């Protein structure tokens, strides 16, 4: 599996985390991540996925800093390692 495929899967996991958190602040980012995942699956162009994956990574790190038990560190590590 390529790094891009692994990053895609990490973005999918991040989108699920945002859905589970169910916070208004993350609805737009979750939606954009899901759109970029679908777009990547269709055309294999990772540009949007990388753009929103970076934003998701920053948001998850910030959220985890305040709520350490709510975000699995593996998701953050997967995003970082495959970016």
PDB file of C-alpha atoms in Angstrom:
ATOM      1  CA  UNK A   1       0.000   0.000   0.000  1.00  0.00           C
ATOM      2  CA  UNK A   2       1.416   3.392  -0.989  1.00  0.00           C
ATOM      3  CA  UNK A   3       1.893   6.286   1.417  1.00  0.00           C
ATOM      4  CA  UNK A   4      -0.931   8.111  -0.347  1.00  0.00           C
ATOM      5  CA  UNK A   5      -3.310   5.176   0.203  1.00  0.00           C
ATOM      6  CA  UNK A   6      -2.252   5.011   3.860  1.00  0.00           C
ATOM      7  CA  UNK A   7      -2.767   8.769   4.182  1.00  0.00           C
ATOM      8  CA  UNK A   8      -6.209   8.383   2.579  1.00  0.00           C
ATOM      9  CA  UNK A   9      -7.080   5.748   5.190  1.00  0.00           C
ATOM     10  CA  UNK A  10      -5.750   7.977   7.980  1.00  0.00           C
ATOM     11  CA  UNK A  11      -7.936  10.838   6.680  1.00  0.00           C
ATOM     12  CA  UNK A  12     -10.920   8.497   6.672  1.00  0.00           C
ATOM     13  CA  UNK A  13     -10.183   7.603  10.311  1.00  0.00           C
ATOM     14  CA  UNK A  14      -9.879  11.318  11.142  1.00  0.00           C
ATOM     15  CA  UNK A  15     -13.255  12.002   9.511  1.00  0.00           C
ATOM     16  CA  UNK A  16     -14.780   9.253  11.693  1.00  0.00           C
ATOM     17  CA  UNK A  17     -13.240  10.889  14.789  1.00  0.00           C
ATOM     18  CA  UNK A  18     -14.766  14.254  13.856  1.00  0.00           C
ATOM     19  CA  UNK A  19     -18.134  12.529  13.319  1.00  0.00           C
ATOM     20  CA  UNK A  20     -17.865  10.824  16.721  1.00  0.00           C
ATOM     21  CA  UNK A  21     -16.948  14.092  18.460  1.00  0.00           C
ATOM     22  CA  UNK A  22     -20.145  15.520  16.940  1.00  0.00           C
ATOM     23  CA  UNK A  23     -19.096  19.145  17.409  1.00  0.00           C
ATOM     24  CA  UNK A  24     -20.328  21.999  15.236  1.00  0.00           C
ATOM     25  CA  UNK A  25     -16.766  23.299  14.881  1.00  0.00           C
ATOM     26  CA  UNK A  26     -15.718  20.162  12.956  1.00  0.00           C
ATOM     27  CA  UNK A  27     -18.738  19.608  10.685  1.00  0.00           C
ATOM     28  CA  UNK A  28     -17.260  21.557   7.760  1.00  0.00           C
ATOM     29  CA  UNK A  29     -13.836  19.909   8.053  1.00  0.00           C
ATOM     30  CA  UNK A  30     -15.391  16.449   8.294  1.00  0.00           C
ATOM     31  CA  UNK A  31     -17.467  17.160   5.186  1.00  0.00           C
ATOM     32  CA  UNK A  32     -14.446  18.409   3.230  1.00  0.00           C
ATOM     33  CA  UNK A  33     -12.378  15.396   4.286  1.00  0.00           C
ATOM     34  CA  UNK A  34     -15.120  13.025   3.153  1.00  0.00           C
ATOM     35  CA  UNK A  35     -15.423  14.873  -0.164  1.00  0.00           C
ATOM     36  CA  UNK A  36     -11.643  14.751  -0.732  1.00  0.00           C
ATOM     37  CA  UNK A  37     -11.547  11.029   0.096  1.00  0.00           C
ATOM     38  CA  UNK A  38     -14.245  10.374  -2.497  1.00  0.00           C
ATOM     39  CA  UNK A  39     -12.489  12.600  -5.017  1.00  0.00           C
ATOM     40  CA  UNK A  40      -9.183  10.813  -4.417  1.00  0.00           C
ATOM     41  CA  UNK A  41     -10.872   7.425  -4.824  1.00  0.00           C
ATOM     42  CA  UNK A  42     -12.223   8.623  -8.162  1.00  0.00           C
ATOM     43  CA  UNK A  43      -9.206  10.342  -9.742  1.00  0.00           C
ATOM     44  CA  UNK A  44      -6.228   9.381  -7.505  1.00  0.00           C
ATOM     45  CA  UNK A  45      -5.214  13.057  -7.235  1.00  0.00           C
ATOM     46  CA  UNK A  46      -4.219  13.549  -3.567  1.00  0.00           C
ATOM     47  CA  UNK A  47      -4.016  17.380  -3.623  1.00  0.00           C
ATOM     48  CA  UNK A  48      -7.233  18.105  -1.669  1.00  0.00           C
ATOM     49  CA  UNK A  49      -6.671  15.119   0.581  1.00  0.00           C
ATOM     50  CA  UNK A  50      -3.251  16.445   1.588  1.00  0.00           C
ATOM     51  CA  UNK A  51      -4.567  19.985   2.094  1.00  0.00           C
ATOM     52  CA  UNK A  52      -7.412  18.951   4.390  1.00  0.00           C
ATOM     53  CA  UNK A  53      -5.424  16.130   5.954  1.00  0.00           C
ATOM     54  CA  UNK A  54      -2.941  18.723   7.241  1.00  0.00           C
ATOM     55  CA  UNK A  55      -5.782  20.822   8.648  1.00  0.00           C
ATOM     56  CA  UNK A  56      -7.313  17.721  10.271  1.00  0.00           C
ATOM     57  CA  UNK A  57      -3.945  16.842  11.795  1.00  0.00           C
ATOM     58  CA  UNK A  58      -3.607  20.318  13.329  1.00  0.00           C
ATOM     59  CA  UNK A  59      -7.193  20.246  14.638  1.00  0.00           C
ATOM     60  CA  UNK A  60      -6.802  16.769  16.133  1.00  0.00           C
ATOM     61  CA  UNK A  61      -3.537  17.733  17.844  1.00  0.00           C
ATOM     62  CA  UNK A  62      -5.148  20.838  19.313  1.00  0.00           C
ATOM     63  CA  UNK A  63      -8.210  18.902  20.476  1.00  0.00           C
ATOM     64  CA  UNK A  64      -6.074  16.110  21.956  1.00  0.00           C
ATOM     65  CA  UNK A  65      -4.007  18.670  23.894  1.00  0.00           C
ATOM     66  CA  UNK A  66      -7.185  19.739  25.715  1.00  0.00           C
ATOM     67  CA  UNK A  67      -8.873  16.312  25.787  1.00  0.00           C
ATOM     68  CA  UNK A  68      -6.100  13.688  25.900  1.00  0.00           C
ATOM     69  CA  UNK A  69      -8.376  10.656  26.106  1.00  0.00           C
ATOM     70  CA  UNK A  70     -10.757  11.577  23.291  1.00  0.00           C
ATOM     71  CA  UNK A  71      -8.419  11.145  20.306  1.00  0.00           C
ATOM     72  CA  UNK A  72      -6.410   8.004  19.605  1.00  0.00           C
ATOM     73  CA  UNK A  73      -2.744   8.918  19.165  1.00  0.00           C
ATOM     74  CA  UNK A  74      -2.470   6.311  16.379  1.00  0.00           C
ATOM     75  CA  UNK A  75      -4.699   8.438  14.127  1.00  0.00           C
ATOM     76  CA  UNK A  76      -2.440  11.457  14.642  1.00  0.00           C
ATOM     77  CA  UNK A  77       0.672   9.323  14.092  1.00  0.00           C
ATOM     78  CA  UNK A  78      -0.791   7.815  10.897  1.00  0.00           C
ATOM     79  CA  UNK A  79      -1.529  11.285   9.516  1.00  0.00           C
ATOM     80  CA  UNK A  80       1.956  12.553  10.398  1.00  0.00           C
ATOM     81  CA  UNK A  81       3.814   9.502   9.106  1.00  0.00           C
ATOM     82  CA  UNK A  82       2.081   9.409   5.739  1.00  0.00           C
ATOM     83  CA  UNK A  83       1.918  13.112   4.990  1.00  0.00           C
TER      84      UNK A  83
END
